[in-house]
mmCIF file of C-alpha atoms and ligand atoms in Angstrom:
data_model
loop_
_atom_site.group_PDB
_atom_site.id
_atom_site.type_symbol
_atom_site.label_atom_id
_atom_site.label_comp_id
_atom_site.label_asym_id
_atom_site.label_seq_id
_atom_site.Cartn_x
_atom_site.Cartn_y
_atom_site.Cartn_z
ATOM 1 C CA MET A 1 29.929 11.584 -4.627
ATOM 2 C CA SER A 2 29.610 12.800 -8.201
ATOM 3 C CA GLU A 3 31.877 10.909 -10.496
ATOM 4 C CA LYS A 4 32.344 10.214 -14.246
ATOM 5 C CA THR A 5 32.220 6.944 -16.077
ATOM 6 C CA LEU A 6 32.514 5.847 -19.774
ATOM 7 C CA SER A 7 29.762 4.286 -21.673
ATOM 8 C CA ILE A 8 29.803 2.760 -25.180
ATOM 9 C CA VAL A 9 26.675 1.996 -27.156
ATOM 10 C CA LYS A 10 28.138 -1.008 -29.029
ATOM 11 C CA PRO A 11 27.562 -1.625 -32.768
ATOM 12 C CA ASP A 12 24.548 -3.942 -32.253
ATOM 13 C CA LEU A 13 22.445 -1.208 -30.548
ATOM 14 C CA VAL A 14 23.655 1.517 -32.909
ATOM 15 C CA ALA A 15 22.520 -0.743 -35.847
ATOM 16 C CA LYS A 16 19.196 -1.235 -34.111
ATOM 17 C CA ASN A 17 18.758 2.575 -33.803
ATOM 18 C CA LYS A 18 18.515 2.490 -29.937
ATOM 19 C CA ILE A 19 20.983 5.240 -29.136
ATOM 20 C CA GLY A 20 18.180 7.424 -27.802
ATOM 21 C CA GLU A 21 16.607 4.664 -25.740
ATOM 22 C CA VAL A 22 19.930 3.941 -24.062
ATOM 23 C CA VAL A 23 20.493 7.619 -23.367
ATOM 24 C CA LYS A 24 16.950 7.860 -21.877
ATOM 25 C CA ARG A 25 17.840 5.147 -19.389
ATOM 26 C CA PHE A 26 20.726 7.185 -18.246
ATOM 27 C CA GLU A 27 18.907 10.461 -18.024
ATOM 28 C CA ASP A 28 15.959 8.762 -16.142
ATOM 29 C CA ALA A 29 18.523 7.565 -13.609
ATOM 30 C CA GLU A 30 19.874 11.121 -13.243
ATOM 31 C CA LEU A 31 23.072 10.531 -15.125
ATOM 32 C CA ARG A 32 24.029 13.439 -17.421
ATOM 33 C CA VAL A 33 25.828 12.938 -20.808
ATOM 34 C CA VAL A 34 28.766 15.454 -20.465
ATOM 35 C CA GLY A 35 30.640 14.137 -23.504
ATOM 36 C CA MET A 36 29.438 12.180 -26.607
ATOM 37 C CA LYS A 37 30.686 11.130 -29.931
ATOM 38 C CA ARG A 38 29.832 8.648 -32.690
ATOM 39 C CA MET A 39 32.973 6.876 -34.148
ATOM 40 C CA GLN A 40 34.147 3.847 -36.071
ATOM 41 C CA LEU A 41 36.746 2.062 -33.992
ATOM 42 C CA SER A 42 39.858 0.783 -35.808
ATOM 43 C CA GLN A 43 41.133 -2.621 -34.984
ATOM 44 C CA GLN A 44 44.033 -1.063 -33.102
ATOM 45 C CA GLN A 45 41.746 1.116 -31.001
ATOM 46 C CA ALA A 46 39.575 -1.901 -30.104
ATOM 47 C CA GLU A 47 42.507 -4.019 -29.264
ATOM 48 C CA GLN A 48 43.966 -1.328 -27.000
ATOM 49 C CA PHE A 49 40.669 -0.450 -25.336
ATOM 50 C CA TYR A 50 40.112 -4.143 -24.377
ATOM 51 C CA ALA A 51 43.757 -4.964 -23.816
ATOM 52 C CA GLU A 52 42.924 -6.489 -20.388
ATOM 53 C CA HIS A 53 41.117 -9.271 -22.253
ATOM 54 C CA SER A 54 43.822 -9.907 -24.812
ATOM 55 C CA GLU A 55 44.582 -13.414 -23.569
ATOM 56 C CA ARG A 56 40.885 -14.490 -23.388
ATOM 57 C CA PRO A 57 39.481 -16.846 -25.977
ATOM 58 C CA PHE A 58 36.799 -14.347 -27.027
ATOM 59 C CA PHE A 59 39.163 -11.531 -27.743
ATOM 60 C CA GLY A 60 39.327 -11.848 -31.475
ATOM 61 C CA GLU A 61 35.524 -12.004 -31.747
ATOM 62 C CA LEU A 62 35.157 -9.094 -29.438
ATOM 63 C CA VAL A 63 37.528 -6.906 -31.445
ATOM 64 C CA ASP A 64 35.739 -8.025 -34.722
ATOM 65 C CA PHE A 65 32.352 -7.119 -33.245
ATOM 66 C CA MET A 66 33.456 -3.722 -31.822
ATOM 67 C CA THR A 67 34.838 -2.785 -35.239
ATOM 68 C CA SER A 68 31.811 -4.127 -37.194
ATOM 69 C CA GLY A 69 30.020 -0.754 -37.248
ATOM 70 C CA PRO A 70 29.881 2.622 -35.509
ATOM 71 C CA VAL A 71 29.738 3.061 -31.719
ATOM 72 C CA VAL A 72 28.694 5.961 -29.547
ATOM 73 C CA VAL A 73 31.140 6.730 -26.699
ATOM 74 C CA GLN A 74 29.786 8.832 -23.866
ATOM 75 C CA VAL A 75 31.031 10.312 -20.584
ATOM 76 C CA LEU A 76 28.256 9.978 -17.957
ATOM 77 C CA GLU A 77 28.348 12.140 -14.871
ATOM 78 C CA GLY A 78 26.376 11.804 -11.584
ATOM 79 C CA GLU A 79 26.184 10.363 -8.108
ATOM 80 C CA ASN A 80 27.841 6.892 -8.126
ATOM 81 C CA ALA A 81 27.867 7.021 -11.958
ATOM 82 C CA ILE A 82 30.087 3.970 -12.287
ATOM 83 C CA LYS A 83 27.987 1.545 -10.304
ATOM 84 C CA LYS A 84 24.696 3.127 -11.470
ATOM 85 C CA ASN A 85 25.709 2.609 -15.117
ATOM 86 C CA ARG A 86 26.747 -0.987 -14.352
ATOM 87 C CA ASP A 87 23.346 -1.597 -12.729
ATOM 88 C CA LEU A 88 21.507 -0.135 -15.626
ATOM 89 C CA MET A 89 23.438 -2.310 -18.095
ATOM 90 C CA GLY A 90 22.863 -5.669 -16.433
ATOM 91 C CA ALA A 91 24.970 -8.842 -16.500
ATOM 92 C CA THR A 92 27.539 -9.387 -19.179
ATOM 93 C CA ASN A 93 25.450 -12.203 -20.775
ATOM 94 C CA PRO A 94 22.152 -10.568 -21.695
ATOM 95 C CA ASN A 95 20.384 -13.928 -21.154
ATOM 96 C CA ASN A 96 21.460 -13.830 -17.451
ATOM 97 C CA ALA A 97 20.667 -10.138 -17.009
ATOM 98 C CA ASP A 98 17.691 -8.913 -14.907
ATOM 99 C CA GLU A 99 14.596 -7.752 -16.708
ATOM 100 C CA GLY A 100 14.560 -3.982 -16.993
ATOM 101 C CA THR A 101 18.306 -3.769 -17.708
ATOM 102 C CA ILE A 102 19.574 -2.502 -21.054
ATOM 103 C CA ARG A 103 21.162 -5.731 -21.809
ATOM 104 C CA TYR A 104 18.095 -7.886 -21.067
ATOM 105 C CA ASP A 105 15.577 -5.517 -22.649
ATOM 106 C CA PHE A 106 17.459 -4.830 -25.964
ATOM 107 C CA CYS A 107 19.992 -7.778 -26.334
ATOM 108 C CA ARG A 108 18.521 -10.992 -24.876
ATOM 109 C CA GLY A 109 18.476 -13.903 -27.337
ATOM 110 C CA ASN A 110 21.679 -12.759 -29.086
ATOM 111 C CA GLU A 111 23.833 -15.783 -29.775
ATOM 112 C CA ASP A 112 27.071 -13.847 -29.920
ATOM 113 C CA LEU A 113 28.006 -12.905 -26.378
ATOM 114 C CA SER A 114 30.072 -9.960 -27.588
ATOM 115 C CA ALA A 115 26.882 -8.383 -28.879
ATOM 116 C CA ASN A 116 25.576 -7.198 -25.547
ATOM 117 C CA GLY A 117 24.638 -3.609 -26.413
ATOM 118 C CA VAL A 118 26.747 -1.527 -23.983
ATOM 119 C CA HIS A 119 30.088 -1.122 -22.292
ATOM 120 C CA GLY A 120 30.546 0.554 -18.955
ATOM 121 C CA SER A 121 33.681 1.202 -16.839
ATOM 122 C CA ASP A 122 33.906 -1.209 -13.945
ATOM 123 C CA SER A 123 36.045 1.005 -11.423
ATOM 124 C CA SER A 124 37.221 4.536 -10.978
ATOM 125 C CA GLU A 125 40.659 3.516 -12.364
ATOM 126 C CA SER A 126 39.046 2.000 -15.516
ATOM 127 C CA ALA A 127 36.807 5.051 -15.845
ATOM 128 C CA GLN A 128 39.700 7.429 -15.778
ATOM 129 C CA ARG A 129 41.686 5.365 -18.343
ATOM 130 C CA GLU A 130 38.713 4.778 -20.650
ATOM 131 C CA ILE A 131 37.515 8.371 -20.572
ATOM 132 C CA ALA A 132 41.035 9.591 -21.423
ATOM 133 C CA PHE A 133 41.203 6.906 -24.126
ATOM 134 C CA PHE A 134 38.452 8.623 -26.103
ATOM 135 C CA PHE A 135 38.034 12.261 -24.917
ATOM 136 C CA GLN A 136 40.189 15.379 -24.583
ATOM 137 C CA ALA A 137 39.480 17.398 -21.497
ATOM 138 C CA GLN A 138 37.952 20.261 -23.497
ATOM 139 C CA ASP A 139 35.429 17.805 -24.993
ATOM 140 C CA ILE A 140 33.853 17.048 -21.630
ATOM 141 C CA VAL A 141 31.657 19.823 -20.405
ATOM 142 C CA SER A 142 29.913 19.311 -17.028
HETATM 143 N N1 UDP B 1 32.653 -11.079 -23.773
HETATM 144 C C1 UDP B 1 32.534 -12.123 -24.612
HETATM 145 N N2 UDP B 1 32.497 -13.468 -24.129
HETATM 146 C C2 UDP B 1 32.668 -13.708 -22.811
HETATM 147 C C3 UDP B 1 32.877 -12.582 -21.982
HETATM 148 C C4 UDP B 1 32.853 -11.253 -22.506
HETATM 149 O O1 UDP B 1 32.256 -12.003 -25.860
HETATM 150 O O2 UDP B 1 32.678 -14.808 -22.400
HETATM 151 C C5 UDP B 1 32.660 -9.767 -24.315
HETATM 152 C C6 UDP B 1 31.378 -9.017 -24.038
HETATM 153 O O3 UDP B 1 31.078 -8.086 -25.009
HETATM 154 C C7 UDP B 1 31.768 -8.122 -22.738
HETATM 155 C C8 UDP B 1 33.254 -7.826 -23.130
HETATM 156 O O4 UDP B 1 33.722 -8.987 -23.753
HETATM 157 O O5 UDP B 1 30.952 -6.961 -22.670
HETATM 158 C C9 UDP B 1 34.096 -7.449 -21.859
HETATM 159 O O6 UDP B 1 33.992 -8.483 -21.003
HETATM 160 P P1 UDP B 1 33.778 -8.173 -19.397
HETATM 161 O O7 UDP B 1 33.995 -9.330 -18.653
HETATM 162 O O8 UDP B 1 34.658 -6.967 -19.044
HETATM 163 O O9 UDP B 1 32.241 -7.771 -19.315
HETATM 164 P P2 UDP B 1 31.475 -6.405 -19.050
HETATM 165 O O10 UDP B 1 32.349 -5.569 -18.167
HETATM 166 O O11 UDP B 1 31.286 -5.648 -20.370
HETATM 167 O O12 UDP B 1 30.180 -6.737 -18.454
HETATM 168 MG MG1 MG B 2 34.303 -5.084 -18.392
#
């Protein structure tokens, strides 16, 4: 079933100039970028986006990191896009991620666990909420 998911290239990989390499992973896996923008998140946007983690000890660092520089938010579309993107990303901790995943290949060795390169929606409910968080319907073109 074709579905949509939200991806974020986080500030660490934008700073490393790896936007294109991340997009290539998606395209090689037959995901299409149907919405895309570069933006600087405000503290309030980062806090709202990650609200589910607000009670976690790493929340403050995560918000600081996500607002430390520009991000690229994308809507990806394709068969099983949500799981496919999660598989391409790899485990949350890049040092535990499988070789060949975005997080292993571009972020391993990072000391700050927030700096793991990419975000991806983890369920269809999250995908719907997260896409609507950043995109108007007319800015997504299949
Ligand atoms: N994170 C962190 N420390 C942790 C767990 C998570 O800094 O112990 C950060 C990391 O950037 C992660 C984000 O918080 O991507 C959201 O955590 P989640 O468990 O949802 O991981 P994800 O879905 O991104 O793999
Ligand atoms: Mg998550």
